[in-house]
Amino acid sequence: MVEKKKTTTKKTETKKQDTKKAAPVKPEVKKQAPAAKPAATGSTTQQKPRIGVFICHCGTNIAGSMDINAVQEYAKNIPNVAYIDNYKYMCSMPGQAVINKAIHDNKLTGVVVAACSPRLHEPTFRTATKEGGLNPFRFEMANIREQNSWVHMHDQEGSTDKAKDAIRIAVAKASLLQDLFPKTVPVEKAAMVVGAGVAGMQAALDLSAAGIKTYLVESDTSIGGRMSQLDKTFPTLDCSQCILTPKMVDVGRESLIELYTYSEVHEVEGYIGNFDVTIRKKARGVMTPKEAEAKGIVGGGCNGCGDCETICPVVKPNEFEMGMKPRKAIYINHPQVVPLLYTIDFNSCVKCGLCVTACGPEKKAIDLESKDEFVKVKVGTAILATGYELFPIEKKEEWGYKRFENVITGLEFERLICASGPTGGHLVRPSDGETPKRVAFVLCAGSRDNTGIGKPYCSRFCCMYSLKHAHQIIEKIPGCTPYIFYMDIRSFGKAYEEFYYRIQDEGAKFIRGRVANILEDSKTKKLHVMTDDTLLDRPVDIEVDMVVLASAVQPSADTNRTRKLFGVSCSMDGWLLEAHPKLNPCGTTTAGVFLAGVCQGPKDIPDTVASAEGAASAASIPIHKGEVELEPYFATCIDEKCAGCGMCVNLCPYSALALVEKNGRTVMEVTEAKCKGCGTCGGFCPGGAIWMNHFATPQIVAQIDAFLLGGEQ
Amino acid sequence: MSETGAKHKFAFYLGCIAPNRYPGVESASIKAMKKLGVELVPLKGASCCPAPGAFGSIDLNVFYAMAARNLVLAEQMKMDIALVCNGCYKSIWEVNHKLKHNKDLRDNVNEVLKEVDMEYKGTINVYHTAELLYNDKFIGVDKVRDSVTNPLTGARIAVHYGCHLVKPHKDREFEKEVMMNTENPTWMEELVAAIGATPVEYRNKMQCCGAGGGVRGYDIVHALDITNEKLINLQEEKVDALTDICPFCQLQFDRGQIEIQEKFGVSYNLPVLHFAELLGLAQGMSPQDLGLDLHGISCESFLQKVL
């Protein structure tokens, strides 16, 4: 006990000493610049800061709400300001030239531009700073537009004062900024795509076509995803399988695509350019010819003959057919699966061994004792295409799904109307197998729902597929009337509105009203759809034979686990978050990880494929470039101050930190390529041993002082 | 534990229809709950709740102040309120909830209450007795089952939940925490099964009785039309009785059948009993103790089946 105490005291003492000198020491270390560093910058680091301030009018966006001259007059007297100017549009070529010239003429050591948000023009002004001969990270932006003139449009005096504060704060930081040099890391010439629905398949095909080795991981037994369950697609009425199977076959054939079905991403380590991914191949019980050969069974392995399935005594509901058709414990979901390889559902298998006998001594494809296998691969970039599932619409009790037999979901309708489905394409009522004469379609079932039980967003493709369903029953069942209950029909895509008119002409009945309640006649199993017809302003009670709920969609069950492995954020409703909703819809905040298809938010097939091609293109750029530049905002550890407590290691959301042995001491080490510079560790470190590049404690303290002291520093 | 051995004590708010039209609900509630370890102490000096449709749609300030006065009486007794009527629940539970969460409203109400030397403090909760029966925290279905001495075996009983106890879903904490289901609840059916009867599902179970929201007072024929629709749906399932947890709904179904016969010329003769009355029967109370002879529709056929 006593000994321990002593050590603690010692440590504290050392810490105290270090605090005094270490802060200025560390920046010097970081200034050991690589060869590329321009000679001019070196000399600027030692002298007294000389900051140039450039105020932008942004036309009248800024100048219209504040007194630019007053701001400029004030800024002249801010400490360290050596030059000040204003211009109508700083971001224009002449505006940038002003900065360039001022740096040269006034020997500036830092640049402050007071203009818009750094998210908009920071890159522009960094380039201008660099062209003026300074390190680009010597630039600081004061936002006097989004956070000032736009929000205080009617308060000239207030916004002028606020601009003065913003510039004073920015100058304080600019005075302490240091030269920083982006790092480059090499990129592995391989990519991973998680999820092999139409998005994942398209992305994998594009990547492989660009010459990139692609690992395609799918948790289901076959590729194809949701689209392979659909009968026809809107608005062209193409047979979904007919247009999808060629792609499935291509994926199966492409030599650059390594396909892992019935597999999951188990672990992800590393960073852009160098992800180490562990794939878990779930125990499947059936070997491919390749796997068989590896085990010395020449000419063996599964050839998809189906002898095993015929003899298997265990019957289970087929998930692909939404549980409306049986499958065996050893099964393929449908005849067009890729790969054509059987799978044993070990949760139901009774291990009777009949399939092993049926498979025979030549093929020897079945191994009832097979176990999960783990495969490690290295990839440069990854695309998540984890797709969606239906919201459990039985939670909306008022519509009676799972309570009333003849209330089904849109996906069940797809299987019932599909020629390869459980009824051979004959739409029948689940209760008695009769052909329906009146079918109701309930749109926005659980979508655009703010009751707290459904989803607040629009699921985006239900309007269109319900119109398609209406068309299909009119076409297939003479005299059958579809009743479409809608809030408003969102037919926004190419040729969609035309399709909507077509269905109206074909005789579908449209009733504008949110369905309040569905009641079942216990004898006839007919259903009463109750709503308010908001166009005629009267309550409606329509008797139908069956109801199709256009159920809301939600991220697939495994999305959350997978996104965490790759460090991708999600929105409140679980959809994966893109880097920017408009300008970077395929990227994520984790460098090297991209999004394709519905995992990012509901999309129809054209949008999904477009997003997949976008993601593939984005994911191939770093690979083709061969190396990536990383923003130098990473944390660095000041070894002398680090006590090796390791608290930061657990806090880091990007797994960028680790404890290592250095000169006989345990200290933290940052993997710079993984670090996002979020500052979590820096803010927490009890010993102040973490230096955040570009957001260092002295820089932030100077900003706070500049604000609080009102310039009287 | 109180002197009487009761585990829980509540201020019993009677409302208007139960004591005046169906006194059995009052006596059955007190006696049955006592057997289940809950003592209901009369809330003396209580006024009308006030009726949510009638008062609430005319003058909200009066509505809040009157309900708050009833709440203050219970606060003075230092007891939570238990009540037997959905309408009372709507008024008293909801006003209590609103006053607890809205300071401006509370100040306004206290301004009025000052005239009678009262102040609302927000120290108590409000419960429906059906909620106490179902919620394990107080009684629970198992204890209800154990208390039965005369199981109502063979009786087919349908449930009318009424509106205000379960809706609106957004507000009702009881719904969210215990039932999780507003559109097709089944917890009352569990209670019906616990006293030995067979619960029966029927079409449009959650439809209003027709009386609430001032509809009965405003347009009796319209109100009866809704009631009639429910009775048709109930008749289809050949039920022996309908049970409710709201004397106002009970009035509409029970006396309403007489009015329906007068106005539409249809008769159903469907006995309508508050769940407290059913529970009383199952615990061995006599029909006389329960005042079943005061019902508009004779309960004789039902009693013959279960006694």
XYZ file of N, CA and C in Angstrom, chain A residues 397-398 403 450-453 516-517 519-523 528 530 541, chain B residues 169-170 180-185 201 203-206 229 233 236-237:
102
model
N -52.358 -2.599 -34.927
C -53.433 -3.545 -34.609
C -54.714 -3.293 -35.392
N -54.948 -2.010 -35.709
C -56.243 -1.673 -36.296
C -56.461 -2.322 -37.652
N -54.127 -11.300 -37.570
C -55.350 -11.602 -36.826
C -56.405 -12.045 -37.831
N -47.079 9.256 -37.520
C -46.478 9.923 -36.366
C -47.120 9.504 -35.054
N -47.783 8.347 -35.054
C -48.438 7.920 -33.816
C -47.437 7.342 -32.833
N -46.228 7.066 -33.293
C -45.240 6.452 -32.407
C -45.157 4.957 -32.621
N -46.127 4.379 -33.341
C -46.069 2.937 -33.607
C -45.473 2.670 -34.988
N -58.836 3.728 -41.127
C -58.914 3.823 -39.669
C -58.938 2.445 -39.045
N -59.572 1.512 -39.732
C -59.915 0.273 -39.076
C -60.267 -0.762 -40.133
N -62.300 -4.492 -40.300
C -63.085 -5.451 -39.517
C -63.301 -6.705 -40.338
N -63.371 -7.826 -39.633
C -63.575 -9.082 -40.333
C -64.975 -9.614 -40.044
N -65.625 -10.076 -41.082
C -66.881 -10.797 -40.904
C -66.485 -12.227 -40.541
N -66.806 -12.635 -39.295
C -66.236 -13.891 -38.810
C -66.707 -15.096 -39.623
N -67.873 -14.992 -40.295
C -68.352 -16.138 -41.064
C -67.769 -16.183 -42.468
N -64.072 -5.477 -43.870
C -64.650 -4.149 -44.054
C -63.561 -3.115 -43.827
N -62.654 0.561 -43.252
C -63.339 1.768 -42.796
C -62.397 2.967 -42.911
N -67.316 2.583 -45.741
C -67.159 1.210 -45.253
C -67.272 0.330 -46.486
N -53.948 6.905 -27.199
C -52.777 6.084 -26.903
C -51.578 6.924 -26.481
N -51.425 8.087 -27.142
C -50.245 8.917 -26.887
C -50.132 9.321 -25.426
N -49.734 -2.010 -23.818
C -49.058 -1.891 -25.094
C -49.983 -2.104 -26.286
N -51.244 -1.876 -26.133
C -52.150 -2.201 -27.207
C -53.450 -1.427 -27.059
N -53.722 -0.544 -27.987
C -54.921 0.270 -27.905
C -55.990 -0.175 -28.889
N -55.551 -0.691 -30.032
C -56.498 -0.980 -31.105
C -57.191 -2.323 -30.935
N -56.538 -3.254 -30.279
C -57.178 -4.547 -30.054
C -56.730 -5.120 -28.711
N -57.087 -4.440 -27.618
C -56.632 -4.925 -26.311
C -57.310 -6.240 -25.948
N -64.731 -12.861 -28.583
C -64.380 -11.749 -29.472
C -65.556 -11.478 -30.400
N -67.109 -8.586 -33.653
C -66.738 -7.614 -34.664
C -66.771 -6.175 -34.123
N -65.762 -5.425 -34.490
C -65.688 -4.005 -34.116
C -65.808 -3.782 -32.615
N -65.033 -4.579 -31.906
C -65.058 -4.534 -30.443
C -64.780 -3.135 -29.896
N -63.874 -2.419 -30.555
C -63.436 -1.144 -30.009
C -64.343 0.029 -30.398
N -75.739 -1.061 -33.571
C -74.766 -1.777 -34.404
C -73.926 -2.710 -33.546
N -73.669 -6.902 -33.648
C -72.406 -7.643 -33.689
C -72.290 -8.623 -32.522
N -74.562 -11.707 -32.990
C -73.992 -12.672 -33.937
C -73.140 -13.720 -33.245
N -72.504 -13.318 -32.146
C -71.615 -14.249 -31.443
C -72.336 -15.006 -30.338
